[in-house]
GROMACS .gro file of C-alpha atoms in nm:
model
  482
    1UNK     CA    1  -9.200  18.260  -1.642
    2UNK     CA    2  -8.943  18.211  -1.416
    3UNK     CA    3  -8.897  18.407  -1.089
    4UNK     CA    4  -8.806  18.778  -1.011
    5UNK     CA    5  -8.388  18.666  -0.830
    6UNK     CA    6  -8.324  18.983  -0.506
    7UNK     CA    7  -8.075  19.193  -0.540
    8UNK     CA    8  -7.922  19.291  -0.231
    9UNK     CA    9  -7.827  19.565  -0.172
   10UNK     CA   10  -7.788  19.929   0.167
   11UNK     CA   11  -8.013  20.240   0.073
   12UNK     CA   12  -8.078  20.516   0.320
   13UNK     CA   13  -8.385  20.504   0.552
   14UNK     CA   14  -8.585  20.837   0.530
   15UNK     CA   15  -8.369  21.185   0.594
   16UNK     CA   16  -8.554  21.254   0.880
   17UNK     CA   17  -8.511  20.957   1.052
   18UNK     CA   18  -8.115  20.908   0.958
   19UNK     CA   19  -7.910  20.881   1.240
   20UNK     CA   20  -7.577  20.993   1.135
   21UNK     CA   21  -7.404  20.865   1.410
   22UNK     CA   22  -7.439  20.488   1.360
   23UNK     CA   23  -7.281  20.324   1.036
   24UNK     CA   24  -7.525  20.259   0.737
   25UNK     CA   25  -7.624  19.830   0.723
   26UNK     CA   26  -7.962  19.834   0.580
   27UNK     CA   27  -8.072  19.613   0.338
   28UNK     CA   28  -8.342  19.636   0.110
   29UNK     CA   29  -8.410  19.331  -0.118
   30UNK     CA   30  -8.514  19.467  -0.521
   31UNK     CA   31  -8.670  19.299  -0.822
   32UNK     CA   32  -8.455  19.288  -1.157
   33UNK     CA   33  -8.762  19.257  -1.336
   34UNK     CA   34  -8.737  19.648  -1.357
   35UNK     CA   35  -8.451  19.654  -1.584
   36UNK     CA   36  -8.494  19.763  -1.889
   37UNK     CA   37  -8.163  19.643  -2.094
   38UNK     CA   38  -8.291  19.586  -2.462
   39UNK     CA   39  -8.069  19.208  -2.321
   40UNK     CA   40  -8.339  19.122  -2.108
   41UNK     CA   41  -8.619  19.266  -2.260
   42UNK     CA   42  -8.541  19.048  -2.560
   43UNK     CA   43  -8.268  18.784  -2.417
   44UNK     CA   44  -8.597  18.509  -2.518
   45UNK     CA   45  -8.691  18.620  -2.835
   46UNK     CA   46  -8.253  18.610  -2.906
   47UNK     CA   47  -8.265  18.309  -2.800
   48UNK     CA   48  -8.485  18.096  -2.982
   49UNK     CA   49  -8.340  18.325  -3.282
   50UNK     CA   50  -8.037  18.116  -3.264
   51UNK     CA   51  -8.162  17.788  -3.189
   52UNK     CA   52  -8.416  17.836  -3.522
   53UNK     CA   53  -8.086  17.938  -3.690
   54UNK     CA   54  -7.939  17.658  -3.616
   55UNK     CA   55  -8.074  17.393  -3.762
   56UNK     CA   56  -8.149  17.539  -4.059
   57UNK     CA   57  -7.989  17.472  -4.423
   58UNK     CA   58  -7.739  17.744  -4.361
   59UNK     CA   59  -7.661  17.468  -4.039
   60UNK     CA   60  -7.362  17.319  -4.198
   61UNK     CA   61  -7.145  17.586  -4.117
   62UNK     CA   62  -7.148  17.486  -3.736
   63UNK     CA   63  -6.957  17.141  -3.923
   64UNK     CA   64  -6.756  17.270  -4.099
   65UNK     CA   65  -6.924  17.198  -4.457
   66UNK     CA   66  -6.850  17.458  -4.693
   67UNK     CA   67  -7.138  17.612  -4.985
   68UNK     CA   68  -6.986  17.553  -5.330
   69UNK     CA   69  -7.071  17.593  -5.698
   70UNK     CA   70  -7.375  17.320  -5.724
   71UNK     CA   71  -7.208  17.225  -6.087
   72UNK     CA   72  -6.914  17.095  -5.846
   73UNK     CA   73  -7.080  16.768  -5.943
   74UNK     CA   74  -6.763  16.603  -5.869
   75UNK     CA   75  -6.715  16.751  -5.474
   76UNK     CA   76  -7.082  16.704  -5.475
   77UNK     CA   77  -7.087  16.370  -5.538
   78UNK     CA   78  -6.719  16.343  -5.318
   79UNK     CA   79  -6.979  16.462  -4.989
   80UNK     CA   80  -7.239  16.209  -5.095
   81UNK     CA   81  -7.099  15.949  -5.118
   82UNK     CA   82  -6.887  15.982  -4.827
   83UNK     CA   83  -7.232  16.030  -4.572
   84UNK     CA   84  -7.448  15.788  -4.802
   85UNK     CA   85  -7.297  15.399  -4.921
   86UNK     CA   86  -7.348  15.309  -5.188
   87UNK     CA   87  -7.413  14.920  -5.239
   88UNK     CA   88  -7.404  14.796  -5.562
   89UNK     CA   89  -7.645  14.481  -5.563
   90UNK     CA   90  -7.496  14.290  -5.780
   91UNK     CA   91  -7.111  14.106  -5.866
   92UNK     CA   92  -6.950  13.851  -5.945
   93UNK     CA   93  -6.603  13.829  -5.796
   94UNK     CA   94  -6.668  13.470  -5.628
   95UNK     CA   95  -6.776  13.286  -6.040
   96UNK     CA   96  -6.401  13.418  -6.080
   97UNK     CA   97  -6.219  13.290  -5.734
   98UNK     CA   98  -6.394  12.924  -5.891
   99UNK     CA   99  -6.277  12.934  -6.250
  100UNK     CA  100  -5.928  13.171  -6.222
  101UNK     CA  101  -5.798  12.918  -5.860
  102UNK     CA  102  -6.089  12.606  -5.822
  103UNK     CA  103  -6.182  12.911  -5.435
  104UNK     CA  104  -5.789  12.822  -5.332
  105UNK     CA  105  -5.719  13.132  -5.236
  106UNK     CA  106  -5.416  13.129  -4.982
  107UNK     CA  107  -5.163  13.036  -5.184
  108UNK     CA  108  -5.042  13.382  -5.299
  109UNK     CA  109  -5.154  13.376  -5.636
  110UNK     CA  110  -5.359  13.624  -5.565
  111UNK     CA  111  -5.408  13.913  -5.357
  112UNK     CA  112  -5.740  14.137  -5.436
  113UNK     CA  113  -5.539  14.437  -5.195
  114UNK     CA  114  -5.364  14.539  -5.524
  115UNK     CA  115  -5.492  14.620  -5.887
  116UNK     CA  116  -5.590  14.307  -6.020
  117UNK     CA  117  -5.725  14.264  -6.463
  118UNK     CA  118  -6.103  14.250  -6.424
  119UNK     CA  119  -6.375  14.416  -6.287
  120UNK     CA  120  -6.259  14.421  -5.915
  121UNK     CA  121  -6.046  14.454  -5.684
  122UNK     CA  122  -5.991  14.599  -5.361
  123UNK     CA  123  -5.785  14.903  -5.408
  124UNK     CA  124  -6.117  14.954  -5.718
  125UNK     CA  125  -6.366  14.954  -5.494
  126UNK     CA  126  -6.184  15.236  -5.237
  127UNK     CA  127  -6.129  15.460  -5.507
  128UNK     CA  128  -6.466  15.398  -5.627
  129UNK     CA  129  -6.627  15.486  -5.343
  130UNK     CA  130  -6.798  15.161  -5.248
  131UNK     CA  131  -6.991  15.127  -4.928
  132UNK     CA  132  -7.187  14.747  -4.959
  133UNK     CA  133  -7.122  14.467  -5.172
  134UNK     CA  134  -7.353  14.226  -5.284
  135UNK     CA  135  -7.120  13.944  -5.384
  136UNK     CA  136  -7.353  13.673  -5.565
  137UNK     CA  137  -7.221  13.236  -5.471
  138UNK     CA  138  -7.380  13.236  -5.859
  139UNK     CA  139  -7.390  12.840  -6.075
  140UNK     CA  140  -7.454  12.784  -6.378
  141UNK     CA  141  -7.724  12.596  -6.471
  142UNK     CA  142  -7.672  12.202  -6.545
  143UNK     CA  143  -7.730  12.106  -6.858
  144UNK     CA  144  -7.785  11.804  -6.794
  145UNK     CA  145  -8.034  11.787  -6.591
  146UNK     CA  146  -8.337  11.755  -6.782
  147UNK     CA  147  -8.626  11.754  -6.490
  148UNK     CA  148  -8.565  11.911  -6.224
  149UNK     CA  149  -8.480  11.547  -5.949
  150UNK     CA  150  -8.239  11.468  -6.176
  151UNK     CA  151  -7.873  11.391  -5.962
  152UNK     CA  152  -7.670  11.737  -6.061
  153UNK     CA  153  -7.424  11.961  -5.820
  154UNK     CA  154  -7.524  12.220  -5.810
  155UNK     CA  155  -7.656  12.336  -5.498
  156UNK     CA  156  -7.273  12.150  -5.348
  157UNK     CA  157  -7.091  12.345  -5.578
  158UNK     CA  158  -7.329  12.666  -5.451
  159UNK     CA  159  -7.207  12.591  -5.090
  160UNK     CA  160  -6.936  12.570  -5.200
  161UNK     CA  161  -6.905  12.953  -5.358
  162UNK     CA  162  -7.070  13.041  -4.998
  163UNK     CA  163  -6.772  12.848  -4.801
  164UNK     CA  164  -6.532  13.112  -5.085
  165UNK     CA  165  -6.695  13.418  -5.044
  166UNK     CA  166  -6.675  13.381  -4.584
  167UNK     CA  167  -6.374  13.355  -4.670
  168UNK     CA  168  -6.198  13.621  -4.895
  169UNK     CA  169  -6.416  13.815  -4.671
  170UNK     CA  170  -6.221  13.697  -4.352
  171UNK     CA  171  -5.916  13.735  -4.486
  172UNK     CA  172  -5.942  14.145  -4.517
  173UNK     CA  173  -6.117  14.285  -4.203
  174UNK     CA  174  -5.956  14.615  -4.218
  175UNK     CA  175  -6.162  14.583  -4.587
  176UNK     CA  176  -6.426  14.365  -4.591
  177UNK     CA  177  -6.705  14.323  -4.312
  178UNK     CA  178  -6.986  13.983  -4.382
  179UNK     CA  179  -7.240  14.138  -4.298
  180UNK     CA  180  -7.649  13.959  -4.279
  181UNK     CA  181  -7.823  14.237  -4.185
  182UNK     CA  182  -7.957  14.639  -4.321
  183UNK     CA  183  -7.813  14.786  -4.004
  184UNK     CA  184  -7.528  14.541  -4.019
  185UNK     CA  185  -7.487  14.724  -4.376
  186UNK     CA  186  -7.511  15.078  -4.246
  187UNK     CA  187  -7.268  15.029  -3.900
  188UNK     CA  188  -6.980  14.908  -4.084
  189UNK     CA  189  -6.985  15.193  -4.318
  190UNK     CA  190  -6.958  15.447  -4.031
  191UNK     CA  191  -6.665  15.291  -3.873
  192UNK     CA  192  -6.446  15.311  -4.282
  193UNK     CA  193  -6.522  14.898  -4.406
  194UNK     CA  194  -6.708  14.717  -4.712
  195UNK     CA  195  -7.051  14.571  -4.585
  196UNK     CA  196  -7.038  14.200  -4.765
  197UNK     CA  197  -7.423  14.060  -4.803
  198UNK     CA  198  -7.464  13.732  -5.006
  199UNK     CA  199  -7.741  13.670  -5.338
  200UNK     CA  200  -7.767  13.369  -5.464
  201UNK     CA  201  -7.806  13.402  -5.829
  202UNK     CA  202  -8.049  13.119  -5.932
  203UNK     CA  203  -8.347  12.858  -5.790
  204UNK     CA  204  -8.205  12.567  -5.949
  205UNK     CA  205  -7.910  12.655  -5.657
  206UNK     CA  206  -8.115  12.578  -5.453
  207UNK     CA  207  -8.267  12.218  -5.577
  208UNK     CA  208  -8.566  12.312  -5.559
  209UNK     CA  209  -8.681  12.188  -5.233
  210UNK     CA  210  -8.765  12.525  -4.978
  211UNK     CA  211  -8.578  12.335  -4.722
  212UNK     CA  212  -8.271  12.462  -4.871
  213UNK     CA  213  -8.362  12.792  -4.916
  214UNK     CA  214  -8.369  12.785  -4.506
  215UNK     CA  215  -8.073  12.646  -4.513
  216UNK     CA  216  -7.953  12.904  -4.800
  217UNK     CA  217  -8.049  13.097  -4.473
  218UNK     CA  218  -7.948  12.963  -4.217
  219UNK     CA  219  -7.581  12.957  -4.426
  220UNK     CA  220  -7.597  13.392  -4.506
  221UNK     CA  221  -7.739  13.450  -4.820
  222UNK     CA  222  -7.969  13.785  -4.829
  223UNK     CA  223  -8.129  13.693  -5.128
  224UNK     CA  224  -8.204  13.463  -5.437
  225UNK     CA  225  -8.243  13.540  -5.746
  226UNK     CA  226  -8.606  13.360  -5.852
  227UNK     CA  227  -8.408  13.207  -6.206
  228UNK     CA  228  -8.145  13.208  -6.355
  229UNK     CA  229  -8.132  13.140  -6.744
  230UNK     CA  230  -8.288  12.785  -6.734
  231UNK     CA  231  -8.642  12.791  -6.579
  232UNK     CA  232  -8.653  12.595  -6.223
  233UNK     CA  233  -8.904  12.407  -6.016
  234UNK     CA  234  -8.988  12.787  -5.915
  235UNK     CA  235  -9.105  12.933  -6.213
  236UNK     CA  236  -9.030  13.092  -6.603
  237UNK     CA  237  -8.698  13.205  -6.722
  238UNK     CA  238  -8.685  13.528  -6.982
  239UNK     CA  239  -8.388  13.371  -7.094
  240UNK     CA  240  -8.700  13.092  -7.224
  241UNK     CA  241  -8.919  13.328  -7.359
  242UNK     CA  242  -8.595  13.472  -7.534
  243UNK     CA  243  -8.550  13.143  -7.649
  244UNK     CA  244  -8.958  13.078  -7.844
  245UNK     CA  245  -9.091  12.885  -7.480
  246UNK     CA  246  -9.418  13.004  -7.361
  247UNK     CA  247  -9.431  13.226  -7.042
  248UNK     CA  248  -9.544  13.000  -6.774
  249UNK     CA  249  -9.518  13.272  -6.471
  250UNK     CA  250  -9.468  13.138  -6.124
  251UNK     CA  251  -9.509  12.771  -6.074
  252UNK     CA  252  -9.741  12.616  -5.831
  253UNK     CA  253  -9.463  12.543  -5.625
  254UNK     CA  254  -9.295  12.892  -5.743
  255UNK     CA  255  -9.618  13.080  -5.501
  256UNK     CA  256  -9.531  12.870  -5.229
  257UNK     CA  257  -9.152  12.987  -5.233
  258UNK     CA  258  -9.219  13.297  -5.211
  259UNK     CA  259  -9.479  13.266  -4.902
  260UNK     CA  260  -9.219  13.034  -4.762
  261UNK     CA  261  -8.872  13.378  -4.824
  262UNK     CA  262  -9.091  13.633  -4.709
  263UNK     CA  263  -9.128  13.449  -4.386
  264UNK     CA  264  -8.780  13.477  -4.283
  265UNK     CA  265  -8.714  13.771  -4.455
  266UNK     CA  266  -8.505  13.589  -4.780
  267UNK     CA  267  -8.555  13.888  -5.009
  268UNK     CA  268  -8.729  13.826  -5.308
  269UNK     CA  269  -8.480  13.855  -5.685
  270UNK     CA  270  -8.749  13.935  -6.010
  271UNK     CA  271  -8.389  13.960  -6.175
  272UNK     CA  272  -8.377  13.706  -6.536
  273UNK     CA  273  -8.715  13.605  -6.429
  274UNK     CA  274  -8.917  13.599  -6.719
  275UNK     CA  275  -9.279  13.901  -6.776
  276UNK     CA  276  -9.525  13.680  -6.581
  277UNK     CA  277  -9.354  13.558  -6.374
  278UNK     CA  278  -9.233  13.913  -6.223
  279UNK     CA  279  -9.669  14.043  -6.290
  280UNK     CA  280  -9.742  13.615  -6.084
  281UNK     CA  281  -9.499  13.754  -5.815
  282UNK     CA  282  -9.550  14.125  -5.720
  283UNK     CA  283  -9.911  13.985  -5.726
  284UNK     CA  284  -9.854  13.775  -5.376
  285UNK     CA  285  -9.584  13.859  -5.219
  286UNK     CA  286  -9.603  14.050  -4.895
  287UNK     CA  287  -9.298  14.236  -4.853
  288UNK     CA  288  -9.116  14.393  -5.072
  289UNK     CA  289  -8.875  14.233  -5.368
  290UNK     CA  290  -8.568  14.333  -5.563
  291UNK     CA  291  -8.412  14.365  -5.895
  292UNK     CA  292  -8.119  14.331  -5.850
  293UNK     CA  293  -7.992  14.365  -6.186
  294UNK     CA  294  -8.214  14.543  -6.449
  295UNK     CA  295  -8.243  14.835  -6.711
  296UNK     CA  296  -8.559  14.995  -6.782
  297UNK     CA  297  -8.760  14.773  -7.083
  298UNK     CA  298  -8.992  15.064  -7.205
  299UNK     CA  299  -8.551  15.201  -7.324
  300UNK     CA  300  -8.384  14.892  -7.479
  301UNK     CA  301  -8.659  14.614  -7.476
  302UNK     CA  302  -8.519  14.328  -7.364
  303UNK     CA  303  -8.643  14.010  -7.208
  304UNK     CA  304  -8.405  14.091  -6.941
  305UNK     CA  305  -8.499  14.448  -6.834
  306UNK     CA  306  -8.792  14.529  -6.639
  307UNK     CA  307  -9.143  14.698  -6.795
  308UNK     CA  308  -9.350  14.990  -6.707
  309UNK     CA  309  -9.634  14.815  -6.617
  310UNK     CA  310  -9.426  14.641  -6.377
  311UNK     CA  311  -9.244  14.959  -6.186
  312UNK     CA  312  -9.475  15.088  -6.125
  313UNK     CA  313  -9.597  14.758  -5.916
  314UNK     CA  314  -9.278  14.793  -5.775
  315UNK     CA  315  -9.335  15.074  -5.618
  316UNK     CA  316  -9.703  15.029  -5.497
  317UNK     CA  317  -9.483  14.702  -5.356
  318UNK     CA  318  -9.232  14.970  -5.220
  319UNK     CA  319  -8.973  14.788  -5.446
  320UNK     CA  320  -8.595  14.851  -5.619
  321UNK     CA  321  -8.535  14.797  -5.949
  322UNK     CA  322  -8.091  14.826  -5.949
  323UNK     CA  323  -7.982  14.923  -6.307
  324UNK     CA  324  -7.780  14.708  -6.459
  325UNK     CA  325  -7.462  14.756  -6.674
  326UNK     CA  326  -7.442  14.489  -6.931
  327UNK     CA  327  -7.415  14.591  -7.223
  328UNK     CA  328  -7.702  14.383  -7.435
  329UNK     CA  329  -7.926  14.501  -7.195
  330UNK     CA  330  -7.812  14.935  -7.267
  331UNK     CA  331  -7.801  14.877  -7.570
  332UNK     CA  332  -7.999  14.610  -7.785
  333UNK     CA  333  -7.881  14.686  -8.223
  334UNK     CA  334  -7.497  14.818  -8.084
  335UNK     CA  335  -7.406  14.663  -7.757
  336UNK     CA  336  -7.061  14.744  -7.850
  337UNK     CA  337  -7.171  15.072  -7.843
  338UNK     CA  338  -7.291  15.121  -7.510
  339UNK     CA  339  -7.165  15.422  -7.291
  340UNK     CA  340  -7.261  15.523  -6.939
  341UNK     CA  341  -7.457  15.747  -7.058
  342UNK     CA  342  -7.664  15.475  -7.116
  343UNK     CA  343  -7.709  15.346  -6.764
  344UNK     CA  344  -7.821  15.697  -6.693
  345UNK     CA  345  -8.049  15.699  -6.917
  346UNK     CA  346  -8.243  15.354  -6.761
  347UNK     CA  347  -8.207  15.448  -6.421
  348UNK     CA  348  -8.332  15.839  -6.519
  349UNK     CA  349  -8.656  15.601  -6.650
  350UNK     CA  350  -8.687  15.332  -6.371
  351UNK     CA  351  -8.667  15.686  -6.138
  352UNK     CA  352  -8.994  15.932  -6.351
  353UNK     CA  353  -9.191  15.591  -6.371
  354UNK     CA  354  -9.111  15.388  -6.064
  355UNK     CA  355  -8.978  15.661  -5.831
  356UNK     CA  356  -8.643  15.845  -5.698
  357UNK     CA  357  -8.692  15.619  -5.359
  358UNK     CA  358  -8.759  15.269  -5.570
  359UNK     CA  359  -8.353  15.307  -5.885
  360UNK     CA  360  -8.014  15.180  -5.714
  361UNK     CA  361  -7.720  15.038  -5.832
  362UNK     CA  362  -7.641  14.641  -6.013
  363UNK     CA  363  -7.385  14.681  -6.192
  364UNK     CA  364  -7.330  14.280  -6.298
  365UNK     CA  365  -6.930  14.325  -6.282
  366UNK     CA  366  -6.686  14.071  -6.202
  367UNK     CA  367  -6.987  13.827  -6.406
  368UNK     CA  368  -7.088  14.022  -6.829
  369UNK     CA  369  -6.810  14.040  -7.020
  370UNK     CA  370  -6.862  14.332  -7.197
  371UNK     CA  371  -6.918  14.689  -6.982
  372UNK     CA  372  -7.046  15.068  -7.145
  373UNK     CA  373  -6.747  15.275  -7.232
  374UNK     CA  374  -6.677  15.481  -6.940
  375UNK     CA  375  -6.835  15.251  -6.618
  376UNK     CA  376  -6.548  14.975  -6.687
  377UNK     CA  377  -6.508  14.924  -6.335
  378UNK     CA  378  -6.606  14.982  -6.040
  379UNK     CA  379  -6.357  15.285  -5.947
  380UNK     CA  380  -6.624  15.475  -6.137
  381UNK     CA  381  -6.914  15.470  -5.966
  382UNK     CA  382  -6.824  15.789  -5.840
  383UNK     CA  383  -6.817  15.877  -6.226
  384UNK     CA  384  -7.201  15.779  -6.279
  385UNK     CA  385  -7.296  15.967  -5.954
  386UNK     CA  386  -7.098  16.275  -6.120
  387UNK     CA  387  -7.411  16.268  -6.456
  388UNK     CA  388  -7.652  16.214  -6.238
  389UNK     CA  389  -7.615  16.531  -6.054
  390UNK     CA  390  -7.529  16.683  -6.436
  391UNK     CA  391  -7.885  16.506  -6.600
  392UNK     CA  392  -7.990  16.699  -6.307
  393UNK     CA  393  -8.087  16.472  -6.000
  394UNK     CA  394  -8.056  16.631  -5.683
  395UNK     CA  395  -7.797  16.521  -5.361
  396UNK     CA  396  -8.039  16.348  -5.175
  397UNK     CA  397  -8.212  16.178  -5.569
  398UNK     CA  398  -7.849  16.066  -5.538
  399UNK     CA  399  -7.848  15.962  -5.152
  400UNK     CA  400  -8.135  15.732  -5.222
  401UNK     CA  401  -7.998  15.530  -5.532
  402UNK     CA  402  -7.651  15.485  -5.388
  403UNK     CA  403  -7.798  15.310  -5.061
  404UNK     CA  404  -8.033  15.408  -4.896
  405UNK     CA  405  -8.257  15.240  -5.094
  406UNK     CA  406  -8.178  14.956  -5.125
  407UNK     CA  407  -8.088  14.981  -4.760
  408UNK     CA  408  -8.440  15.119  -4.613
  409UNK     CA  409  -8.650  14.830  -4.873
  410UNK     CA  410  -8.437  14.547  -4.676
  411UNK     CA  411  -8.504  14.658  -4.317
  412UNK     CA  412  -8.873  14.666  -4.458
  413UNK     CA  413  -8.866  14.350  -4.588
  414UNK     CA  414  -8.698  14.238  -4.231
  415UNK     CA  415  -8.930  14.385  -4.044
  416UNK     CA  416  -9.289  14.196  -4.201
  417UNK     CA  417  -9.046  13.889  -4.152
  418UNK     CA  418  -9.084  13.924  -3.782
  419UNK     CA  419  -9.480  14.054  -3.870
  420UNK     CA  420  -9.508  13.703  -3.990
  421UNK     CA  421  -9.330  13.487  -3.741
  422UNK     CA  422  -9.470  13.661  -3.503
  423UNK     CA  423  -9.832  13.560  -3.629
  424UNK     CA  424  -9.727  13.260  -3.506
  425UNK     CA  425  -9.660  13.121  -3.901
  426UNK     CA  426  -9.532  12.753  -3.979
  427UNK     CA  427  -9.295  12.692  -4.239
  428UNK     CA  428  -9.378  12.611  -4.571
  429UNK     CA  429  -9.348  12.245  -4.659
  430UNK     CA  430  -9.481  12.199  -4.947
  431UNK     CA  431  -9.240  12.032  -5.221
  432UNK     CA  432  -9.183  11.970  -5.567
  433UNK     CA  433  -9.510  11.702  -5.704
  434UNK     CA  434  -9.289  11.502  -5.889
  435UNK     CA  435  -9.033  11.429  -5.651
  436UNK     CA  436  -8.902  11.087  -5.561
  437UNK     CA  437  -8.880  11.022  -5.175
  438UNK     CA  438  -8.682  10.662  -5.067
  439UNK     CA  439  -8.904  10.438  -4.969
  440UNK     CA  440  -8.730  10.232  -4.698
  441UNK     CA  441  -8.715   9.886  -4.611
  442UNK     CA  442  -8.982   9.660  -4.558
  443UNK     CA  443  -8.918   9.576  -4.195
  444UNK     CA  444  -8.795   9.912  -4.062
  445UNK     CA  445  -9.000  10.130  -3.734
  446UNK     CA  446  -9.270  10.215  -3.880
  447UNK     CA  447  -9.427  10.470  -3.693
  448UNK     CA  448  -9.719  10.444  -3.770
  449UNK     CA  449 -10.015  10.168  -3.887
  450UNK     CA  450 -10.037  10.094  -4.222
  451UNK     CA  451  -9.626  10.243  -4.338
  452UNK     CA  452  -9.521   9.969  -4.384
  453UNK     CA  453  -9.769   9.810  -4.607
  454UNK     CA  454  -9.805  10.165  -4.812
  455UNK     CA  455  -9.367  10.135  -4.809
  456UNK     CA  456  -9.424   9.746  -4.986
  457UNK     CA  457  -9.665   9.848  -5.274
  458UNK     CA  458  -9.432  10.119  -5.376
  459UNK     CA  459  -9.100   9.802  -5.376
  460UNK     CA  460  -8.889   9.925  -5.014
  461UNK     CA  461  -8.673   9.720  -5.039
  462UNK     CA  462  -8.630   9.319  -4.784
  463UNK     CA  463  -8.327   9.371  -4.566
  464UNK     CA  464  -8.093   9.660  -4.512
  465UNK     CA  465  -7.768   9.626  -4.597
  466UNK     CA  466  -7.567   9.395  -4.412
  467UNK     CA  467  -7.137   9.433  -4.551
  468UNK     CA  468  -7.181   9.121  -4.731
  469UNK     CA  469  -7.145   8.882  -4.466
  470UNK     CA  470  -7.207   8.547  -4.512
  471UNK     CA  471  -7.296   8.235  -4.321
  472UNK     CA  472  -6.999   8.156  -4.135
  473UNK     CA  473  -6.974   8.534  -4.026
  474UNK     CA  474  -6.725   8.658  -4.233
  475UNK     CA  475  -6.677   8.947  -4.444
  476UNK     CA  476  -6.704   8.821  -4.826
  477UNK     CA  477  -6.717   8.952  -5.164
  478UNK     CA  478  -6.904   8.701  -5.320
  479UNK     CA  479  -7.169   8.721  -5.132
  480UNK     CA  480  -7.380   9.016  -5.330
  481UNK     CA  481  -7.676   8.957  -5.135
  482UNK     CA  482  -7.731   9.226  -4.908
   0.00000   0.00000   0.00000
């Protein structure tokens, strides 16, 4: 309680002692505690009530926000997406740059800031209020690679896709900002730019090598889809099962890959994998998983979609399923009639089974040629949000769906990686069991005893390449002993 404040004033002395010939300059100190004014009596109550009012739901009045009709879905959508980034989990624009431009983006043939054909350009991304984008650096499965050890250019091509993605992001600094962390994605949105992240769509793109996973992380990739439409050294794809093949789930090396991805903070993406692979990964994952572009199997029984038991496990895991826009995954029997309403059906089912905390958006724009009526390109995202609201989603649920969920999941994956690394856990060194290693030379400067003998037994070469030098000390193409 505050001390009483003194009040200075003049009062006359008692009348019998008063000397009227002397000017009255006497001073007296009086407490104000006796003041009985309304404000003085209730000022603390008024201050408390005012402070509580500022913290109440009506506080929007003070920030310039005015109440709106709850059925004004367009305005509700605008307000939500102005303050929460809508982050799409999967867009294949880099693949279009490869097949249409051979990754040459400086020759003036394309200007992403202008209206283009196809699904994606910066103008329509702005119209669609996109706040963040995971760009897929996809490369086809190599049909010539019948065995995981067969030579392939897939890793080279993946490096080129990472390169062109980083380059086109850098070409548009007023619109795009490369990000490799959830915190960066938030900052980019706050600065008015679209956060741009990199995802690798298939474990085949790292050549069956866990060492390559580490290097892809160092180059900026932040998720790897464990398989695409082919099995690889890590696990079984949905396409294999759809073609009548066995669902072998996660391989021995796949378990080690998941361990290393969790240690790194690389998001494990389970879109495209078989249902058993989904279950195997979730049984050992030490961090949340993502599905960057998948639907609900109970709504449409396509093997690319997520069964309910997996959705419930994802809920316990703390992961996310980002709803896809591919017609065939939405409506198997009559894909040409797939509409935006079908997408909402999948989203609502995922939210019902897994919760609003584990649903997001993963369009597959610029990858699939077939998109639903009403979601023809990246400008249509607000229409999807409005329809979710019309179906009963609250503003807070829409915020989770639009971007808060993926940012939280990503942040938790980063946090878990820091915790694992803090224990001193070393990088995984396991390799594919059928891998063939270089044999070396018989007379190499071996470090360990017995290495030379092992190399000889394995067929090591007798001598290094000698550049066709003959007995006279001259280069001679006729000399073949190298």
